[in-house]
PDB file of C-alpha atoms in Angstrom:
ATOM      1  CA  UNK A   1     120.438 112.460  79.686  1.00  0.00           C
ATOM      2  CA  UNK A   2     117.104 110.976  80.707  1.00  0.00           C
ATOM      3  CA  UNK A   3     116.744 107.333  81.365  1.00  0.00           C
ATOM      4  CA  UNK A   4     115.089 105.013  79.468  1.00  0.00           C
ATOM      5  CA  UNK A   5     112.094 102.768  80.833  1.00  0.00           C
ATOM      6  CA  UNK A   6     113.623  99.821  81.044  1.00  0.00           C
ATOM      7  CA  UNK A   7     117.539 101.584  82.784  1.00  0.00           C
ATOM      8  CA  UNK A   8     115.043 103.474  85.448  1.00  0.00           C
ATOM      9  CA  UNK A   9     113.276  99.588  86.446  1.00  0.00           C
ATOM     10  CA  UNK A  10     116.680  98.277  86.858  1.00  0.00           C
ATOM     11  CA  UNK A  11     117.660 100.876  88.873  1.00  0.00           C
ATOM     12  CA  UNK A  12     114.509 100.647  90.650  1.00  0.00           C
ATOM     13  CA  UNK A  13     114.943  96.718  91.243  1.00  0.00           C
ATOM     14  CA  UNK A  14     118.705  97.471  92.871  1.00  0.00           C
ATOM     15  CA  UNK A  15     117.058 100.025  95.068  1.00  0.00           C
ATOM     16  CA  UNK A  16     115.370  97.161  96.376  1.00  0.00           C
ATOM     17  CA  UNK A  17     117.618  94.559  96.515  1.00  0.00           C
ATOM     18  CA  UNK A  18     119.816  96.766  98.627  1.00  0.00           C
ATOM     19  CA  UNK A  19     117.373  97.613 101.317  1.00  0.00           C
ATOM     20  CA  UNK A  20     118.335  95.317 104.505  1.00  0.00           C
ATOM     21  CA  UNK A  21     114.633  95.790 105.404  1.00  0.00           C
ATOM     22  CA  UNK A  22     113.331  94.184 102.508  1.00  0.00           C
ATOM     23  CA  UNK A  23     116.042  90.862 101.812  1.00  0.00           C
ATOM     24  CA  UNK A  24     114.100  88.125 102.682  1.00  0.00           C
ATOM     25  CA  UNK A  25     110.967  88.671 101.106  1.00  0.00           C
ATOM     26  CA  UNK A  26     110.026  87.041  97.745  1.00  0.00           C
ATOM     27  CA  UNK A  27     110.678  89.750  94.541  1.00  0.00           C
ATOM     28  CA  UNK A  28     107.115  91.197  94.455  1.00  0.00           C
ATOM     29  CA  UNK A  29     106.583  91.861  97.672  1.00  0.00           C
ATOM     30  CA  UNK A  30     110.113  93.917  97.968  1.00  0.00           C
ATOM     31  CA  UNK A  31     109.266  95.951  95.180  1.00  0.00           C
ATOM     32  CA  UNK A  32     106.115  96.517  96.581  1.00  0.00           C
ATOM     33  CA  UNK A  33     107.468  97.329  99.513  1.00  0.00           C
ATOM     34  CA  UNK A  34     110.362  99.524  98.398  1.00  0.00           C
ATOM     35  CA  UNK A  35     107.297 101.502  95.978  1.00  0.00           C
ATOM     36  CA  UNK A  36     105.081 101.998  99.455  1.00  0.00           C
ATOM     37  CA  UNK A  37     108.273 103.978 100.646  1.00  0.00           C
ATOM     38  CA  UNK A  38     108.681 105.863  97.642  1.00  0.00           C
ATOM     39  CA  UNK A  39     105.034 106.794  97.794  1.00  0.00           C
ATOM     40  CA  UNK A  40     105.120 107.653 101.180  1.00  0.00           C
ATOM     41  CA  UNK A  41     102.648 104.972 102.398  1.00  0.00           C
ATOM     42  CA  UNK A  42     100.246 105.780  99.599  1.00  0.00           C
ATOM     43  CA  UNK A  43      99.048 102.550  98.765  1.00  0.00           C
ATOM     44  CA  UNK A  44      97.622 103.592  95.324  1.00  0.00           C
ATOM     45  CA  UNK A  45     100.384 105.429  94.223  1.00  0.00           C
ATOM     46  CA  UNK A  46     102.712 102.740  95.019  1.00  0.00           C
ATOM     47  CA  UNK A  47     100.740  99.936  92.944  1.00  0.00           C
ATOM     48  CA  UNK A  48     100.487 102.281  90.479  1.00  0.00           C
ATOM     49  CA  UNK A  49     104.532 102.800  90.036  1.00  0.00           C
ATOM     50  CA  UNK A  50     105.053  99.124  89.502  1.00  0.00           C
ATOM     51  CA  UNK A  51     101.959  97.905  88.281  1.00  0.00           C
ATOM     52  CA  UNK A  52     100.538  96.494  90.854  1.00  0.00           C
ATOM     53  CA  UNK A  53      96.247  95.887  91.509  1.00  0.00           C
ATOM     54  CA  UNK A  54      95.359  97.199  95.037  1.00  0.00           C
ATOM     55  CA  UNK A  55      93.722  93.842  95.110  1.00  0.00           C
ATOM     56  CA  UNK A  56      96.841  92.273  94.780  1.00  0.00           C
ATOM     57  CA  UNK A  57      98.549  94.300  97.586  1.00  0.00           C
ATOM     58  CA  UNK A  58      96.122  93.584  99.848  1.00  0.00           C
ATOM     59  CA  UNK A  59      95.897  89.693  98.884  1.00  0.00           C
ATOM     60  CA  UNK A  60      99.904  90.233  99.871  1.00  0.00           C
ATOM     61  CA  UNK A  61      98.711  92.125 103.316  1.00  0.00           C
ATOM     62  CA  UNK A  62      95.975  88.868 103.667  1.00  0.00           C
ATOM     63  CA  UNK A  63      98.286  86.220 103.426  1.00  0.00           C
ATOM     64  CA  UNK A  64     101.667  87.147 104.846  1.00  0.00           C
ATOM     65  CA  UNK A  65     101.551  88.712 108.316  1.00  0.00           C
ATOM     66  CA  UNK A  66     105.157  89.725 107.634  1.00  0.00           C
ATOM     67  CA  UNK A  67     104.339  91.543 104.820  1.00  0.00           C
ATOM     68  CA  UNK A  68     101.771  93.107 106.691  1.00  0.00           C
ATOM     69  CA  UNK A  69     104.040  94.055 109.538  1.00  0.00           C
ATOM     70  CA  UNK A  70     105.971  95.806 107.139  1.00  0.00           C
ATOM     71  CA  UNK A  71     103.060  97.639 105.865  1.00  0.00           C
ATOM     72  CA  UNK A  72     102.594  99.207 109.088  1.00  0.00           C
ATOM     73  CA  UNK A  73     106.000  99.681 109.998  1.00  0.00           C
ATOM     74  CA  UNK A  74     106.617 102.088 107.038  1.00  0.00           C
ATOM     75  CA  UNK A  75     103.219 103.745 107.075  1.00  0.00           C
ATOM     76  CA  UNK A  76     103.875 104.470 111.246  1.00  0.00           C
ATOM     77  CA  UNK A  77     107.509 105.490 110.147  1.00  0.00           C
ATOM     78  CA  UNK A  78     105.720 108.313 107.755  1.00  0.00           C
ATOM     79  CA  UNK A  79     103.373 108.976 110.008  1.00  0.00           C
ATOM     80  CA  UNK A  80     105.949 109.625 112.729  1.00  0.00           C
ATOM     81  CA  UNK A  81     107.815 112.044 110.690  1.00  0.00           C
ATOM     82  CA  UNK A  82     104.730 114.032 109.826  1.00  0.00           C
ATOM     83  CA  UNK A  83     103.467 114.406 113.169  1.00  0.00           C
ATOM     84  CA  UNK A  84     107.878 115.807 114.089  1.00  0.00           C
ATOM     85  CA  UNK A  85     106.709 118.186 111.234  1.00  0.00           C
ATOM     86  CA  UNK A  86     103.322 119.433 113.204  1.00  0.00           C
ATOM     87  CA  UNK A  87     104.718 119.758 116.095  1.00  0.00           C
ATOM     88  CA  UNK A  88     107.879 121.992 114.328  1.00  0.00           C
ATOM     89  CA  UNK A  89     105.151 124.103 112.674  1.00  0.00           C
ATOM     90  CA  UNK A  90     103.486 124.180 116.709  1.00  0.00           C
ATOM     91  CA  UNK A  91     106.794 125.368 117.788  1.00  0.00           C
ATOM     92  CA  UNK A  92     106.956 127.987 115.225  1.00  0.00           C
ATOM     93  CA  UNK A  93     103.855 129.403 116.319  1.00  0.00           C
ATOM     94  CA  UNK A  94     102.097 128.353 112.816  1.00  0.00           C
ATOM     95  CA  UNK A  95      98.359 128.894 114.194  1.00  0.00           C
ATOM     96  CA  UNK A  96      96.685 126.524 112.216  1.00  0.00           C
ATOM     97  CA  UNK A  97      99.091 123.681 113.177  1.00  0.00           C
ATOM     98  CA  UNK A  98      98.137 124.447 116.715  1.00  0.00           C
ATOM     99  CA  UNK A  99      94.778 124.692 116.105  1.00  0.00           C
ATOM    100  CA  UNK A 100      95.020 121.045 114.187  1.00  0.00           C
ATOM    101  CA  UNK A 101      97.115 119.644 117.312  1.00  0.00           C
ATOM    102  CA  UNK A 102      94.562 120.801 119.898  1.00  0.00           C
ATOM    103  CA  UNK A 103      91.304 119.298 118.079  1.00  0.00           C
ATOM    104  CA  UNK A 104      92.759 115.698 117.493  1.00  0.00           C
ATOM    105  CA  UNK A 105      95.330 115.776 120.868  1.00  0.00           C
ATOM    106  CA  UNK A 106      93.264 118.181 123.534  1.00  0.00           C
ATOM    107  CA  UNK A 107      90.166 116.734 123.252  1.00  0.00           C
ATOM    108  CA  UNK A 108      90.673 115.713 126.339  1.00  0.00           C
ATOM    109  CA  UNK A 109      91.308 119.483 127.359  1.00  0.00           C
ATOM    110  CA  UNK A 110      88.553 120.874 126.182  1.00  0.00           C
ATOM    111  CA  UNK A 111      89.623 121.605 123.182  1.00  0.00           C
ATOM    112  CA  UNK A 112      88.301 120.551 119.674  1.00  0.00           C
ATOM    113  CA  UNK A 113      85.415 120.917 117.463  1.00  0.00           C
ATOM    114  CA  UNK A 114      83.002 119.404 119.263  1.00  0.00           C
ATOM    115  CA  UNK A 115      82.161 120.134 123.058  1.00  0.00           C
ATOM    116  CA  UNK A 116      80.747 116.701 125.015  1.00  0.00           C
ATOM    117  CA  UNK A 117      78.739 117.283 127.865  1.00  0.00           C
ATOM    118  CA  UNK A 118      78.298 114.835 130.182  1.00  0.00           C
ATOM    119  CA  UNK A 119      74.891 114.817 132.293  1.00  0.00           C
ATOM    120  CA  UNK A 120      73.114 111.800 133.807  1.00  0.00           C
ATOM    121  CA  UNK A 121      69.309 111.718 134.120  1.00  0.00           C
ATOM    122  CA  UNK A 122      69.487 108.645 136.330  1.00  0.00           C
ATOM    123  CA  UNK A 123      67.331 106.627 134.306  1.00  0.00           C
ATOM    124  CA  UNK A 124      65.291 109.361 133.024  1.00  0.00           C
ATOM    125  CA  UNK A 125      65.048 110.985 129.539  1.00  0.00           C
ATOM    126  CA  UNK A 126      66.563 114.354 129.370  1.00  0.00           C
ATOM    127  CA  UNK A 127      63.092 116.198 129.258  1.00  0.00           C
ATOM    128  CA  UNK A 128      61.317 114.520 131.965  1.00  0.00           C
ATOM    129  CA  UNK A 129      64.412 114.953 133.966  1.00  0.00           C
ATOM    130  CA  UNK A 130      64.182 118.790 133.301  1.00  0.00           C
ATOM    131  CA  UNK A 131      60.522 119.125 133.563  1.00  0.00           C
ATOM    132  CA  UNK A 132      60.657 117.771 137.376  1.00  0.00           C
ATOM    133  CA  UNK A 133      63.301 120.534 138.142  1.00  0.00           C
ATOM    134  CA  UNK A 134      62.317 123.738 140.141  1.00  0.00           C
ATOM    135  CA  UNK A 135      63.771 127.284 138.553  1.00  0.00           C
ATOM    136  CA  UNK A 136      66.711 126.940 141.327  1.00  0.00           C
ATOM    137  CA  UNK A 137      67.648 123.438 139.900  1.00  0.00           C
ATOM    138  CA  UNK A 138      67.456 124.194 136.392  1.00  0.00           C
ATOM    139  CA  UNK A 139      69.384 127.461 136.697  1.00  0.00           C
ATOM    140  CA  UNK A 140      72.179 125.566 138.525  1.00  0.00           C
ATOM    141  CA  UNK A 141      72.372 123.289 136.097  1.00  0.00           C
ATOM    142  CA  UNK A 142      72.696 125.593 133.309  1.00  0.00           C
ATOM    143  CA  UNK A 143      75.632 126.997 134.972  1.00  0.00           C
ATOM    144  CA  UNK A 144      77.257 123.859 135.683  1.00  0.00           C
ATOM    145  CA  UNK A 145      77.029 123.160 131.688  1.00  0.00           C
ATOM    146  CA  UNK A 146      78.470 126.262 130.983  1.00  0.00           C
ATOM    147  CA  UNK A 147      81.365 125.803 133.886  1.00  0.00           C
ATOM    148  CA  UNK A 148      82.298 122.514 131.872  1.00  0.00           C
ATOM    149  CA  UNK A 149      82.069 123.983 128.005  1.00  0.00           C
ATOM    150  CA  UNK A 150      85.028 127.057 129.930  1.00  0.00           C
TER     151      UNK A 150
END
């Protein structure tokens, strides 16, 4: 038998009053707290379920470093598990999980969608700094550019 509005808010509001993380915060902010869960983080989606403005949530985020705190702790807490769940997909040998893991995590590899090349002109602009350069230079420094995008 489905629940009526009013049984699934009270069973809602002892969700919350039973969570040791939420206890000493005033009424609002549990519930809001306890909905951010529920909504995995989604700050939207939580104000939504319990009629909340975003304004108001982030009035509560403003005001009460605590509340704040929270905030992050459950949002990191979400994010954690997500990134166990990448990595399991890496594991598996899921390509595009791989392929996600390298361009935000390898940068520093090489990897990613966009290739950095680091050159100095000494002061110069990149043209005039090429146009003074015999055939040899130039030609070593193409290959030096290319040794770095390998």
């Amino acid at each position: 038998m489905e629940k009526s509005a009013s049984e699934k808010k009270v069973a809602f509001m002892l969700k919350c009053n039973a969570d040791p993380d939420l206890k000493d915060f005033e009424e609002k902010k549990r519930i809001a707290l306890h909905a951010l869960k529920i909504c995995k983080g989604n700050i939207t989606n939580a104000c939504l379920m319990i009629n909340l403005s975003r304004k108001m949530f982030h009035n509560y985020m403003t005001d009460d470093a605590d509340f704040k705190e929270m905030v992050s702790d459950i949002r990191f807490t979400i994010t954690d598990g997500v990134v166990d769940k990448l990595l399991l997909n890496c594991e598996a040998g899921k390509e595009t999980s791989i392929i996600y893991y390298l361009n935000c995590q390898g940068k520093h590899l090489g990897y990613g969608n966009n290739v950095n090349i680091d050159h100095t002109t000494k002061g110069d602009s990149l043209n005039k700094a090429l146009k003074n350069m015999t055939d040899e230079e130039l030609e070593q420094k193409l290959k030096e550019l290319n040794a770095k995008m390998k």
